[in-house]
Coordinates of C-alpha atoms in Angstrom, one line a residue:
Chain A
M1160 CA -86.5 -249.5 90.2
P1161 CA -82.7 -249.2 89.7
L1162 CA -80.9 -252.5 90.2
T1163 CA -78.9 -251.3 93.0
L1164 CA -81.8 -250.6 95.1
I1165 CA -83.4 -253.9 94.2
Y1166 CA -80.2 -255.5 95.2
L1167 CA -80.1 -253.8 98.4
Y1168 CA -83.9 -254.4 99.3
Q1169 CA -83.4 -258.2 98.4
N1170 CA -80.4 -258.3 100.7
A1171 CA -82.5 -256.8 103.5
I1172 CA -85.2 -259.4 103.2
R1173 CA -82.7 -262.3 102.4
N1174 CA -82.8 -263.7 106.0
P1175 CA -86.1 -262.2 107.2
M1176 CA -85.6 -263.7 110.7
R1177 CA -82.1 -262.4 111.1
T1178 CA -83.2 -258.9 109.8
S1179 CA -86.2 -258.7 112.1
L1180 CA -84.3 -259.7 115.1
T1181 CA -81.6 -257.3 114.4
C1182 CA -84.3 -254.6 114.1
A1183 CA -85.8 -255.6 117.3
A1184 CA -82.3 -255.4 118.9
V1185 CA -82.0 -251.8 117.8
A1186 CA -85.7 -250.9 118.5
L1187 CA -85.5 -251.8 122.1
P1188 CA -82.6 -249.6 123.2
I1189 CA -83.9 -246.8 121.1
M1190 CA -87.3 -247.1 122.9
I1191 CA -85.5 -247.3 126.2
F1192 CA -83.4 -244.1 125.0
V1193 CA -86.7 -242.2 124.0
L1194 CA -88.7 -243.3 127.2
S1195 CA -85.8 -242.5 129.5
V1196 CA -85.4 -239.0 128.0
A1197 CA -89.0 -238.4 128.3
V1198 CA -88.8 -239.5 132.0
I1199 CA -85.6 -237.3 132.6
D1200 CA -87.5 -234.5 130.8
G1201 CA -90.6 -234.8 133.0
I1202 CA -88.5 -234.7 136.1
E1203 CA -86.6 -231.6 135.1
R1204 CA -90.0 -230.0 134.1
F1205 CA -91.3 -230.9 137.6
L1206 CA -88.0 -229.4 138.9
D1207 CA -88.3 -226.3 136.9
N1208 CA -91.7 -225.6 138.1
S1209 CA -90.7 -226.0 141.6
A1210 CA -87.8 -223.6 141.2
R1211 CA -90.3 -221.0 139.7
Q1212 CA -92.5 -221.0 142.8
L1213 CA -90.3 -219.2 145.2
R1214 CA -91.1 -221.6 147.9
L1215 CA -88.9 -223.0 150.8
V1216 CA -89.4 -226.4 152.1
V1217 CA -88.8 -226.8 155.9
S1218 CA -88.4 -230.5 157.0
S1219 CA -87.2 -232.3 159.9
R1220 CA -83.3 -232.5 160.1
V1221 CA -83.5 -236.0 161.6
S1222 CA -85.2 -237.6 158.5
I1223 CA -87.5 -237.0 155.9
V1224 CA -90.3 -239.0 157.7
T1225 CA -89.9 -237.4 161.0
Q1226 CA -92.7 -235.0 161.6
L1227 CA -92.7 -231.3 162.8
P1228 CA -95.0 -229.7 165.2
S1229 CA -97.7 -227.5 164.1
A1230 CA -96.4 -224.8 166.4
H1231 CA -93.4 -224.3 163.9
R1232 CA -95.8 -222.4 161.7
T1233 CA -96.5 -219.5 164.0
R1234 CA -92.7 -219.4 164.8
I1235 CA -92.1 -219.1 161.0
E1236 CA -94.6 -216.6 160.6
S1237 CA -93.3 -214.6 163.3
L1238 CA -90.2 -213.8 161.1
D1239 CA -92.5 -211.3 159.0
P1240 CA -95.7 -210.4 160.7
Q1241 CA -96.5 -207.9 157.9
K1242 CA -96.3 -210.8 155.4
T1243 CA -94.0 -208.5 153.1
R1244 CA -91.4 -211.1 152.4
L1245 CA -93.1 -214.2 153.7
R1246 CA -96.4 -214.6 151.9
G1247 CA -97.6 -217.7 153.5
V1248 CA -96.7 -220.8 155.6
C1249 CA -98.6 -223.9 154.7
G1250 CA -98.2 -227.1 156.7
V1251 CA -98.5 -230.3 154.6
R1252 CA -99.0 -234.0 155.5
W1253 CA -98.9 -236.7 152.8
I1254 CA -101.7 -239.2 153.0
G1255 CA -101.5 -240.9 149.6
G1256 CA -104.7 -242.9 149.4
K1257 CA -106.6 -245.5 147.6
V1258 CA -110.2 -246.2 146.6
E1259 CA -111.8 -249.3 147.8
R1260 CA -111.3 -252.1 145.4
D1261 CA -109.3 -250.1 143.1
P1262 CA -105.5 -250.8 142.9
R1263 CA -104.5 -247.5 141.4
P1264 CA -102.6 -245.3 144.0
L1265 CA -103.6 -241.8 144.8
S1266 CA -101.4 -238.7 145.5
T1267 CA -103.2 -236.8 148.2
L1268 CA -101.7 -234.1 150.5
A1269 CA -103.5 -232.6 153.6
V1270 CA -102.7 -228.8 153.7
D1271 CA -103.4 -226.0 156.0
E1272 CA -106.9 -224.7 154.6
D1273 CA -106.1 -221.2 155.2
A1274 CA -102.7 -221.0 153.8
F1275 CA -103.1 -223.2 150.7
Y1276 CA -104.5 -220.8 148.4
V1277 CA -101.6 -218.3 149.0
A1278 CA -98.8 -220.8 149.2
F1279 CA -99.8 -223.0 146.0
P1280 CA -100.9 -220.3 143.4
D1281 CA -99.5 -223.0 140.6
T1282 CA -102.6 -225.1 141.4
G1283 CA -104.4 -222.6 139.3
M1284 CA -107.5 -222.7 141.9
T1285 CA -109.9 -219.7 141.3
P1286 CA -111.2 -217.3 144.0
E1287 CA -114.7 -219.1 143.7
E1288 CA -113.1 -222.3 144.0
N1289 CA -111.3 -221.2 147.0
E1290 CA -114.4 -219.9 148.6
A1291 CA -115.9 -223.4 148.1
W1292 CA -112.7 -224.9 149.7
A1293 CA -112.8 -222.6 152.6
R1294 CA -116.6 -223.2 153.5
D1295 CA -116.4 -227.0 153.3
R1296 CA -114.2 -229.1 155.8
Q1297 CA -114.4 -232.0 153.7
A1298 CA -113.4 -230.2 150.4
I1299 CA -111.0 -231.9 148.2
A1300 CA -109.2 -230.3 145.1
L1301 CA -108.6 -233.0 142.6
G1302 CA -105.6 -233.0 140.0
R1303 CA -107.5 -233.0 136.6
G1304 CA -105.6 -236.1 135.4
T1305 CA -106.8 -238.0 138.5
A1306 CA -110.3 -236.6 138.2
K1307 CA -110.4 -237.9 134.6
Q1308 CA -108.9 -241.3 135.4
F1309 CA -111.4 -242.0 138.1
G1310 CA -114.4 -240.1 136.3
W1311 CA -114.8 -237.7 139.3
K1312 CA -116.4 -234.4 138.8
V1313 CA -117.2 -231.2 140.9
G1314 CA -119.9 -232.1 143.4
D1315 CA -119.0 -235.7 143.7
R1316 CA -118.8 -237.3 147.2
I1317 CA -115.8 -239.6 147.2
T1318 CA -114.2 -242.1 149.7
I1319 CA -110.6 -242.3 150.0
S1320 CA -108.8 -244.4 152.6
P1321 CA -105.3 -242.8 153.4
S1322 CA -102.2 -245.0 153.0
V1323 CA -101.0 -243.8 156.6
P1324 CA -102.9 -243.0 159.6
P1325 CA -105.8 -242.9 160.3
Y1326 CA -106.3 -245.4 157.5
T1327 CA -109.9 -245.4 157.8
P1328 CA -112.0 -244.2 154.9
M1329 CA -112.7 -240.6 154.7
E1330 CA -115.4 -239.0 152.7
F1331 CA -114.5 -235.8 150.7
H1332 CA -116.5 -233.4 148.4
V1333 CA -115.0 -232.6 145.1
V1334 CA -115.0 -228.6 144.9
T1335 CA -112.6 -228.4 141.9
T1336 CA -110.7 -230.3 139.3
L1337 CA -107.9 -227.7 139.1
E1338 CA -108.2 -227.6 135.2
N1339 CA -105.4 -225.0 135.1
G1340 CA -102.9 -226.5 137.7
A1341 CA -99.3 -227.3 136.7
D1342 CA -99.6 -230.8 138.6
P1343 CA -102.5 -232.8 137.2
I1344 CA -102.1 -235.7 139.7
T1345 CA -101.8 -234.4 143.2
N1346 CA -105.1 -234.1 145.2
W1347 CA -105.4 -231.4 148.0
C1348 CA -107.6 -231.8 151.2
R1349 CA -107.8 -229.8 154.3
R1350 CA -105.6 -230.7 157.2
D1351 CA -108.1 -229.7 160.0
Y1352 CA -110.3 -232.6 158.6
L1353 CA -107.4 -235.0 158.8
E1354 CA -106.6 -233.9 162.3
E1355 CA -110.1 -234.6 163.4
E1356 CA -110.0 -238.1 162.0
L1357 CA -106.7 -238.6 163.6
K1358 CA -108.0 -237.4 167.0
R1359 CA -111.0 -239.6 166.4
V1360 CA -109.1 -242.8 166.1
R1361 CA -106.5 -241.7 168.8
Y1362 CA -103.6 -241.2 166.4
P1363 CA -101.1 -238.4 167.3
A1364 CA -102.3 -235.1 165.5
D1365 CA -100.9 -231.5 165.4
R1366 CA -97.8 -232.8 163.5
V1367 CA -97.0 -232.2 159.6
S1368 CA -94.6 -233.7 157.3
F1369 CA -93.3 -230.3 155.8
Y1370 CA -93.9 -226.7 155.8
F1371 CA -94.1 -225.1 152.4
V1372 CA -93.1 -221.3 152.9
K1373 CA -94.2 -218.9 149.9
C1374 CA -91.6 -216.1 149.7
G1375 CA -92.1 -212.6 147.8
S1376 CA -89.1 -212.6 145.8
K1377 CA -85.7 -214.6 145.1
A1378 CA -83.9 -212.2 147.5
D1379 CA -86.7 -212.9 150.3
L1380 CA -86.2 -216.7 149.7
D1381 CA -82.5 -216.5 150.2
A1382 CA -82.9 -214.3 153.3
L1383 CA -85.7 -216.4 154.8
H1384 CA -83.6 -219.5 154.0
V1385 CA -81.2 -218.4 156.6
E1386 CA -83.5 -217.0 159.2
I1387 CA -85.8 -219.9 159.3
A1388 CA -82.8 -222.3 160.0
D1389 CA -81.4 -220.0 162.6
L1390 CA -84.7 -219.6 164.3
L1391 CA -85.7 -223.5 164.3
N1392 CA -82.5 -225.2 164.6
T1393 CA -82.1 -224.5 168.5
S1394 CA -85.7 -225.9 168.9
A1395 CA -86.5 -229.4 170.2
D1396 CA -87.3 -230.2 166.6
P1397 CA -84.6 -229.0 164.4
V1398 CA -85.1 -228.5 160.8
S1399 CA -83.7 -228.6 157.2
V1400 CA -84.5 -225.8 155.1
Q1401 CA -84.2 -226.1 151.3
D1402 CA -85.7 -224.2 148.2
E1403 CA -88.3 -226.4 146.7
K1404 CA -86.3 -227.6 143.7
A1405 CA -83.5 -228.9 145.8
F1406 CA -85.8 -230.6 148.1
M1407 CA -87.8 -232.3 145.2
N1408 CA -84.5 -233.2 143.7
Q1409 CA -83.3 -234.8 147.0
F1410 CA -86.9 -236.4 147.3
I1411 CA -86.8 -238.0 144.0
T1412 CA -83.2 -239.3 144.1
Q1413 CA -83.0 -240.2 147.9
N1414 CA -83.2 -243.9 147.4
F1415 CA -82.7 -244.3 143.8
D1416 CA -81.2 -241.7 141.4
L1417 CA -83.5 -242.2 138.7
P1418 CA -82.2 -239.7 135.9
R1419 CA -78.6 -241.0 136.4
N1420 CA -79.7 -244.6 136.2
L1421 CA -81.9 -244.1 133.3
T1422 CA -78.8 -242.5 131.4
I1423 CA -76.8 -245.5 132.4
L1424 CA -79.4 -247.9 131.2
A1425 CA -79.9 -246.1 128.0
A1426 CA -76.1 -246.0 127.3
V1427 CA -75.7 -249.8 128.2
T1428 CA -78.7 -250.8 126.0
V1429 CA -77.4 -248.7 123.0
F1430 CA -73.8 -250.4 123.4
V1431 CA -75.7 -253.8 123.6
A1432 CA -77.5 -252.8 120.3
I1433 CA -74.1 -252.0 118.5
M1434 CA -72.8 -255.5 119.5
A1435 CA -76.1 -257.1 118.3
A1436 CA -76.0 -255.2 114.9
A1437 CA -72.3 -255.8 114.5
N1438 CA -72.7 -259.5 115.1
T1439 CA -75.3 -259.5 112.4
M1440 CA -73.4 -257.7 109.9
S1441 CA -70.4 -259.8 110.5
M1442 CA -72.5 -263.0 109.9
N1443 CA -73.8 -261.3 106.9
F1444 CA -70.4 -260.6 105.6
R1445 CA -69.1 -264.2 106.3
D1446 CA -72.3 -265.6 104.5
R1447 CA -71.6 -263.6 101.3
I1448 CA -67.8 -263.7 101.1
N1449 CA -68.3 -265.5 97.6
E1450 CA -70.7 -262.9 96.5
F1451 CA -68.5 -260.0 97.4
A1452 CA -65.3 -262.0 95.8
T1453 CA -67.5 -262.3 92.5
L1454 CA -68.7 -258.6 92.6
K1455 CA -64.9 -257.7 92.8
A1456 CA -63.9 -260.1 90.0
L1457 CA -66.6 -258.5 87.8
G1458 CA -65.1 -255.1 88.3
F1459 CA -66.8 -253.5 91.3
G1460 CA -64.1 -251.9 93.5
G1461 CA -63.6 -252.4 97.3
G1462 CA -65.7 -249.2 97.9
F1463 CA -68.7 -250.5 96.3
V1464 CA -68.9 -253.6 98.4
S1465 CA -67.9 -251.6 101.6
R1466 CA -70.8 -249.3 100.9
L1467 CA -73.2 -252.2 100.3
M1468 CA -72.5 -253.3 103.9
Q1469 CA -72.8 -250.0 105.3
I1470 CA -76.0 -249.0 103.4
E1471 CA -77.5 -252.3 104.5
S1472 CA -76.5 -251.8 108.0
L1473 CA -77.7 -248.3 108.2
G1474 CA -81.2 -249.4 106.4
V1475 CA -81.6 -252.1 109.1
C1476 CA -80.7 -249.9 112.0
L1477 CA -82.8 -247.0 110.7
L1478 CA -85.9 -249.4 110.5
G1479 CA -85.2 -250.4 114.0
G1480 CA -84.8 -246.8 115.2
L1481 CA -88.0 -245.8 113.4
L1482 CA -89.7 -248.5 115.4
G1483 CA -88.1 -247.8 118.6
A1484 CA -88.6 -244.0 118.3
G1485 CA -92.0 -243.9 116.4
G1486 CA -93.8 -246.7 118.6
P1487 CA -93.6 -244.5 121.9
Y1488 CA -94.1 -241.3 120.1
V1489 CA -97.5 -242.7 118.5
A1490 CA -98.4 -244.5 121.6
F1491 CA -97.9 -241.5 124.0
T1492 CA -99.4 -238.9 121.4
H1493 CA -102.1 -240.6 119.5
T1494 CA -103.6 -243.4 121.9
P1495 CA -105.2 -243.4 125.3
L1496 CA -101.9 -243.9 126.8
A1497 CA -101.3 -240.3 126.2
N1498 CA -103.8 -239.8 129.2
V1499 CA -101.7 -242.0 131.5
T1500 CA -100.3 -240.1 134.4
I1501 CA -97.3 -240.8 136.5
P1502 CA -96.2 -239.5 139.8
V1503 CA -93.8 -236.5 139.4
I1504 CA -93.4 -236.9 135.6
Q1505 CA -97.2 -236.5 135.2
Y1506 CA -97.3 -237.0 131.4
L1507 CA -94.6 -238.8 129.0
D1508 CA -94.2 -236.1 126.6
I1509 CA -92.2 -237.8 123.6
R1510 CA -90.9 -234.7 121.8
P1511 CA -90.1 -235.1 118.0
A1512 CA -86.7 -233.7 118.4
V1513 CA -85.8 -236.5 121.0
C1514 CA -87.1 -239.0 118.3
G1515 CA -84.9 -237.2 115.7
Q1516 CA -81.9 -237.7 118.2
A1517 CA -82.8 -241.3 118.5
L1518 CA -82.8 -241.9 114.8
L1519 CA -79.3 -240.3 114.7
I1520 CA -78.3 -242.8 117.4
A1521 CA -79.8 -245.7 115.4
L1522 CA -77.8 -244.5 112.4
G1523 CA -74.6 -244.3 114.7
I1524 CA -75.3 -248.0 115.6
G1525 CA -75.6 -248.9 111.9
L1526 CA -72.4 -247.1 111.0
L1527 CA -70.4 -248.7 113.9
A1528 CA -71.9 -252.1 113.5
A1529 CA -70.8 -252.3 109.8
L1530 CA -67.5 -250.8 110.5
W1531 CA -65.4 -254.1 110.6
P1532 CA -67.4 -255.9 107.9
A1533 CA -67.1 -252.9 105.5
V1534 CA -63.4 -252.5 106.1
A1535 CA -63.0 -256.4 105.6
A1536 CA -65.2 -256.4 102.5
M1537 CA -63.2 -253.5 101.2
R1538 CA -59.8 -255.2 101.8
M1539 CA -60.9 -258.7 100.9
R1540 CA -58.7 -260.2 98.3
V1541 CA -60.5 -261.9 95.6
V1542 CA -58.1 -264.6 94.9
A1543 CA -57.9 -265.8 98.5
A1544 CA -61.6 -265.4 98.9
L1545 CA -62.1 -267.6 95.7
R1546 CA -59.5 -270.0 96.6
N1547 CA -61.2 -270.7 99.9
L1548 CA -64.5 -271.4 98.1
E1549 CA -63.8 -273.2 94.9
Chain B
M1212 CA -65.4 -256.5 70.2
S1213 CA -63.1 -259.3 69.1
G1214 CA -60.5 -260.9 71.5
A1215 CA -57.2 -259.7 72.6
D1216 CA -53.9 -261.5 72.4
I1217 CA -52.1 -262.5 75.7
E1218 CA -48.5 -262.7 76.3
L1219 CA -46.9 -264.0 79.5
K1220 CA -43.1 -263.6 80.0
D1221 CA -41.0 -265.1 82.6
V1222 CA -43.9 -264.9 85.0
R1223 CA -43.3 -265.7 88.5
K1224 CA -45.7 -266.0 91.2
A1225 CA -45.1 -266.8 95.0
Y1226 CA -47.3 -267.0 97.9
Y1227 CA -46.1 -266.6 101.5
K1228 CA -47.4 -268.7 104.4
D1229 CA -45.9 -268.1 108.0
R1230 CA -42.9 -266.4 106.1
L1231 CA -42.4 -269.5 103.9
E1232 CA -42.3 -268.8 100.2
I1233 CA -44.4 -271.1 98.2
P1234 CA -43.6 -270.7 94.5
V1235 CA -46.5 -271.4 92.2
L1236 CA -45.2 -270.2 88.8
D1237 CA -41.7 -270.1 88.2
G1238 CA -40.7 -268.3 85.0
L1239 CA -43.6 -269.1 82.7
D1240 CA -43.7 -268.1 79.1
L1241 CA -46.8 -268.3 77.2
A1242 CA -48.3 -266.4 74.1
I1243 CA -52.0 -266.7 73.1
R1244 CA -53.2 -265.4 69.8
S1245 CA -56.4 -263.1 69.8
G1246 CA -59.3 -265.3 69.2
E1247 CA -57.6 -268.5 70.3
F1248 CA -59.4 -271.0 72.5
V1249 CA -56.7 -272.3 75.0
V1250 CA -57.2 -275.1 77.6
L1251 CA -54.9 -275.3 80.8
M1252 CA -54.4 -278.6 82.2
G1253 CA -52.3 -280.0 84.8
P1254 CA -52.4 -281.6 88.3
S1255 CA -53.6 -279.8 91.3
G1256 CA -51.2 -277.2 92.6
S1257 CA -49.5 -276.8 89.1
G1258 CA -50.4 -273.2 88.9
K1259 CA -53.4 -273.2 86.4
S1260 CA -55.9 -271.2 88.5
T1261 CA -53.0 -268.7 89.6
L1262 CA -52.3 -268.2 85.8
L1263 CA -55.9 -267.6 85.0
H1264 CA -56.0 -265.0 87.9
L1265 CA -52.9 -263.2 86.7
V1266 CA -54.3 -263.0 83.1
G1267 CA -57.6 -261.7 84.6
G1268 CA -56.0 -259.2 86.8
L1269 CA -57.3 -260.7 89.9
D1270 CA -53.7 -260.9 91.2
S1271 CA -50.2 -259.5 90.3
P1272 CA -47.1 -261.7 89.4
T1273 CA -44.3 -261.6 91.7
G1274 CA -42.0 -261.2 88.6
G1275 CA -42.0 -261.1 84.8
S1276 CA -44.8 -259.4 82.8
V1277 CA -48.5 -260.1 81.8
R1278 CA -49.8 -258.3 78.7
V1279 CA -53.3 -258.7 77.6
G1280 CA -54.1 -256.6 74.5
E1281 CA -52.6 -253.3 75.0
A1282 CA -52.6 -253.5 78.9
R1283 CA -49.5 -254.3 80.7
L1284 CA -51.0 -255.8 83.9
E1285 CA -47.8 -255.9 86.2
N1286 CA -47.7 -252.1 86.0
M1287 CA -51.2 -251.6 87.4
N1288 CA -52.4 -250.9 90.7
E1289 CA -55.5 -252.4 92.3
R1290 CA -57.8 -249.7 91.2
E1291 CA -56.6 -249.9 87.6
L1292 CA -56.8 -253.4 87.5
T1293 CA -60.5 -253.4 88.9
A1294 CA -61.5 -250.8 86.3
W1295 CA -59.7 -252.8 83.4
R1296 CA -61.2 -256.0 84.4
S1297 CA -64.7 -254.6 84.3
R1298 CA -64.2 -253.7 80.4
H1299 CA -61.9 -256.4 79.2
V1300 CA -62.5 -259.7 80.9
G1301 CA -65.5 -262.1 81.4
F1302 CA -65.2 -264.8 84.2
I1303 CA -66.9 -268.1 84.5
F1304 CA -66.4 -270.0 87.7
Q1305 CA -66.9 -273.6 88.5
M1306 CA -69.6 -272.8 91.1
Y1307 CA -71.5 -270.2 88.8
H1308 CA -71.3 -267.5 91.8
L1309 CA -74.7 -265.9 90.8
V1310 CA -76.2 -263.8 93.3
P1311 CA -79.0 -265.8 94.8
V1312 CA -81.5 -263.0 95.7
L1313 CA -81.5 -261.7 92.0
T1314 CA -83.3 -263.0 89.0
A1315 CA -81.3 -264.5 85.9
A1316 CA -81.6 -261.1 84.2
Q1317 CA -80.7 -259.0 87.1
N1318 CA -77.6 -261.2 87.6
V1319 CA -76.7 -260.7 83.9
E1320 CA -77.4 -256.9 84.3
L1321 CA -75.0 -256.5 87.4
P1322 CA -71.7 -255.9 85.4
L1323 CA -73.4 -253.3 83.4
L1324 CA -73.9 -251.2 86.5
L1325 CA -70.2 -250.0 85.9
Y1326 CA -71.3 -248.8 82.5
R1327 CA -73.0 -245.6 81.8
M1328 CA -75.8 -246.6 79.4
S1329 CA -79.5 -246.1 79.1
S1330 CA -81.8 -248.6 81.0
G1331 CA -83.2 -249.6 77.2
E1332 CA -79.7 -250.3 76.1
R1333 CA -79.0 -252.2 79.3
R1334 CA -82.3 -254.4 78.9
Q1335 CA -81.4 -254.9 75.2
R1336 CA -77.9 -256.3 76.1
V1337 CA -79.2 -258.5 78.9
T1338 CA -82.0 -260.0 76.5
T1339 CA -79.2 -260.5 73.7
A1340 CA -76.8 -262.2 76.2
L1341 CA -79.6 -264.5 77.6
D1342 CA -80.5 -265.3 73.9
V1343 CA -77.0 -266.3 73.2
V1344 CA -77.0 -268.8 75.9
G1345 CA -80.7 -269.9 75.1
L1346 CA -82.2 -268.8 78.5
S1347 CA -84.3 -266.0 77.4
D1348 CA -87.4 -267.7 78.6
R1349 CA -85.8 -268.0 82.2
M1350 CA -84.9 -264.3 82.8
H1351 CA -87.2 -264.0 85.6
H1352 CA -86.1 -267.1 87.5
R1353 CA -83.9 -266.9 90.5
P1354 CA -80.8 -269.2 90.7
N1355 CA -82.4 -271.7 93.0
Q1356 CA -85.1 -272.2 90.4
L1357 CA -82.6 -273.1 87.7
S1358 CA -80.7 -276.3 87.0
G1359 CA -76.8 -276.3 87.4
G1360 CA -76.4 -276.2 83.5
Q1361 CA -78.9 -273.3 83.4
E1362 CA -77.1 -271.5 86.2
Q1363 CA -73.8 -271.9 84.3
R1364 CA -75.5 -270.5 81.3
V1365 CA -76.5 -267.3 83.2
A1366 CA -73.0 -267.2 84.6
I1367 CA -71.8 -267.3 80.7
A1368 CA -74.4 -264.5 79.8
R1369 CA -73.1 -262.4 82.8
A1370 CA -69.5 -262.9 81.5
I1371 CA -70.4 -261.9 77.9
V1372 CA -72.8 -259.1 78.5
T1373 CA -70.0 -256.4 78.6
D1374 CA -68.6 -257.9 75.3
P1375 CA -65.1 -258.5 76.8
D1376 CA -61.9 -259.2 74.7
V1377 CA -61.1 -262.3 77.0
I1378 CA -63.1 -265.0 78.7
L1379 CA -61.5 -266.8 81.5
A1380 CA -63.1 -270.0 82.5
D1381 CA -62.2 -272.1 85.8
E1382 CA -63.4 -275.4 85.6
P1383 CA -66.7 -274.3 84.2
T1384 CA -68.0 -277.8 83.8
G1385 CA -66.5 -279.3 86.9
D1386 CA -69.8 -279.3 88.7
L1387 CA -71.9 -280.5 85.7
D1388 CA -73.1 -283.9 84.5
A1389 CA -71.7 -285.1 81.1
R1390 CA -74.6 -283.9 78.9
T1391 CA -74.8 -280.5 80.3
S1392 CA -71.0 -280.3 80.2
E1393 CA -71.3 -280.8 76.5
E1394 CA -73.8 -278.1 76.1
I1395 CA -71.8 -275.6 78.1
L1396 CA -68.6 -276.4 76.1
N1397 CA -70.4 -276.1 72.8
L1398 CA -71.6 -272.6 74.1
M1399 CA -68.1 -271.8 74.8
N1400 CA -67.0 -272.9 71.3
L1401 CA -69.8 -270.8 69.8
L1402 CA -68.3 -267.6 71.7
N1403 CA -65.0 -268.4 70.3
S1404 CA -66.0 -269.2 66.8
E1405 CA -69.0 -266.7 66.3
F1406 CA -67.8 -263.8 68.5
K1407 CA -64.0 -264.3 68.2
K1408 CA -63.5 -264.2 72.0
T1409 CA -60.0 -265.2 73.4
I1410 CA -60.8 -268.0 75.8
L1411 CA -58.5 -269.4 78.4
M1412 CA -60.1 -272.4 80.2
V1413 CA -58.9 -274.3 83.1
T1414 CA -60.0 -278.2 83.2
H1415 CA -59.1 -281.6 84.5
D1416 CA -61.3 -283.3 82.1
P1417 CA -59.5 -284.4 78.8
K1418 CA -62.8 -284.7 77.0
A1419 CA -63.7 -281.2 77.8
A1420 CA -60.2 -280.1 76.9
Q1421 CA -60.8 -281.4 73.3
H1422 CA -63.4 -278.5 72.8
G1423 CA -60.3 -275.9 72.7
E1424 CA -57.7 -275.5 70.0
R1425 CA -54.7 -275.8 72.0
I1426 CA -53.9 -277.6 75.3
V1427 CA -51.2 -276.2 77.6
H1428 CA -50.0 -278.6 80.3
L1429 CA -48.4 -276.9 83.4
D1430 CA -46.5 -278.6 86.0
K1431 CA -44.8 -277.5 89.0
G1432 CA -45.2 -273.8 87.8
V1433 CA -43.7 -274.2 84.4
L1434 CA -45.1 -275.1 80.9
H1435 CA -44.6 -278.6 80.6
R1436 CA -45.8 -279.2 77.0
E1437 CA -48.3 -278.0 74.5
E1438 CA -50.4 -279.9 72.0
L1439 CA -53.0 -279.1 69.5
T1440 CA -56.3 -280.6 70.1
A1441 CA -57.7 -283.4 67.9
A1442 CA -60.1 -281.2 66.1
R1443 CA -57.4 -278.5 65.5
A1444 CA -54.9 -281.1 64.3
G1445 CA -57.4 -282.5 62.1
A1446 CA -58.3 -279.0 60.5
R1447 CA -54.5 -278.5 60.0
A1448 CA -54.2 -282.0 58.2

């Protein structure tokens, strides 16, 4: 091996603790960057899918938790009785849910049984599955990720306790695991079954959280947006009408703007990594002033010692970058973590291109960290350095 | 390659601290013959090390001229001085200044990175240099596995591996015990007598100074007096 490479390698392992800690200081922000981008990508994917569905969401103008009367559905449908522009109106009520003695939360929505198939074609439900769903009041269509996580399959009878009224355990019959659905997490049950349970335990019924209005085209969506608002805003339960993407975006960011905060977090941690690596390289330079002075005395130029510092810094930061980007990539691609589902984001998709970006950031950290020590090493006067040491 | 002659004429050097001029060398004249072993002595602050740095091209004079062989150092810029140094000067320091993460052989090989030569030739030169200093059996040892005397011998091997004209030694025995000092000084004598290297050595030790041919005493930046060493005087007699 050439002596220069031996020298660089030996310098990298000269102080293993310092090198390891610097690698970790770079790896951690790179990991945060990679995961943040994956989360933001997941949210954008989710929102893009929502935008493609040509659906309007009608919610209460008072607040997102205020429910609307069931009667609003008929009034909305009256805008297009022929269903040429308005394909379907589906009332939705969120019930969340949990399985007894299992801490994992479920994402379950109770929907209008007759409108679900038309309003949510992106669930990928087949006509046969729809028939099974229509026949059974206790039918539930499971997200495939949820089914896999809990080991549920078609034909199973499962019991879920809603996170909202009526709270009491409800038994469902699995009619499909929605293998072709865009959303692998959300489960869908029939709202008529929920209404019965609510009435049985004497909770107010005939209310929905939102209406999803499936439109025929973008032009229909724009027109119905205005028409629905005009129609219902004079009622006792005024509404807010948004396209699904805007609604979902508002829903995701209402309390905490996750994408924005993740971007800030990633930027701050990268900045911290630059400072940590720069501190290491400065210590490295100070520890080796006599060595650099000797190299210069032997005839090595300022450029050589400067490049030594830069290459060492780039090497350490690149190693940190490989760990920070490669770790999540391997974990979320080739281990059981790949099957873990997250609400909204669904699956963490660590793209190789993002790993490439992360490595470039790691190299950028390395370059910036070595900037001052490299310039100092280049400009260092041999006589002054030797005089301080002899 | 044999040694080069050295000529300093009216050399002045001053340092500045907080805008205050501190003169170190004040119109020094000195001539050293090719292949001569000259010892510089004098009290601290007399300008010995500064003189060594000027001759080695590590620093430039404020005034006057420094010639080493054909090279006029006062006219060279830093880049030229660096290139010249790598080919014509070998340095030996009091604290050895070996690279701690490299073996003895790798330390000796370092200056050869500045030369275009095959790895075989490089290996041959390293082996020869370590043979000269009697350390061929320690070539794979790291500095922390060597004694002070052995470290200084590696430093000498590093100084001679490029076959320089001039060897500059700044108190090379200052950190060694008497017996080891004697070994190092005998080695310097060998380099001077066998390989005809011009040697300029700074020392505070009068006994060490006797290994040279001529002792130059500096005081307050000027040449105070010169004397031939006992061995040289005896040879003349």
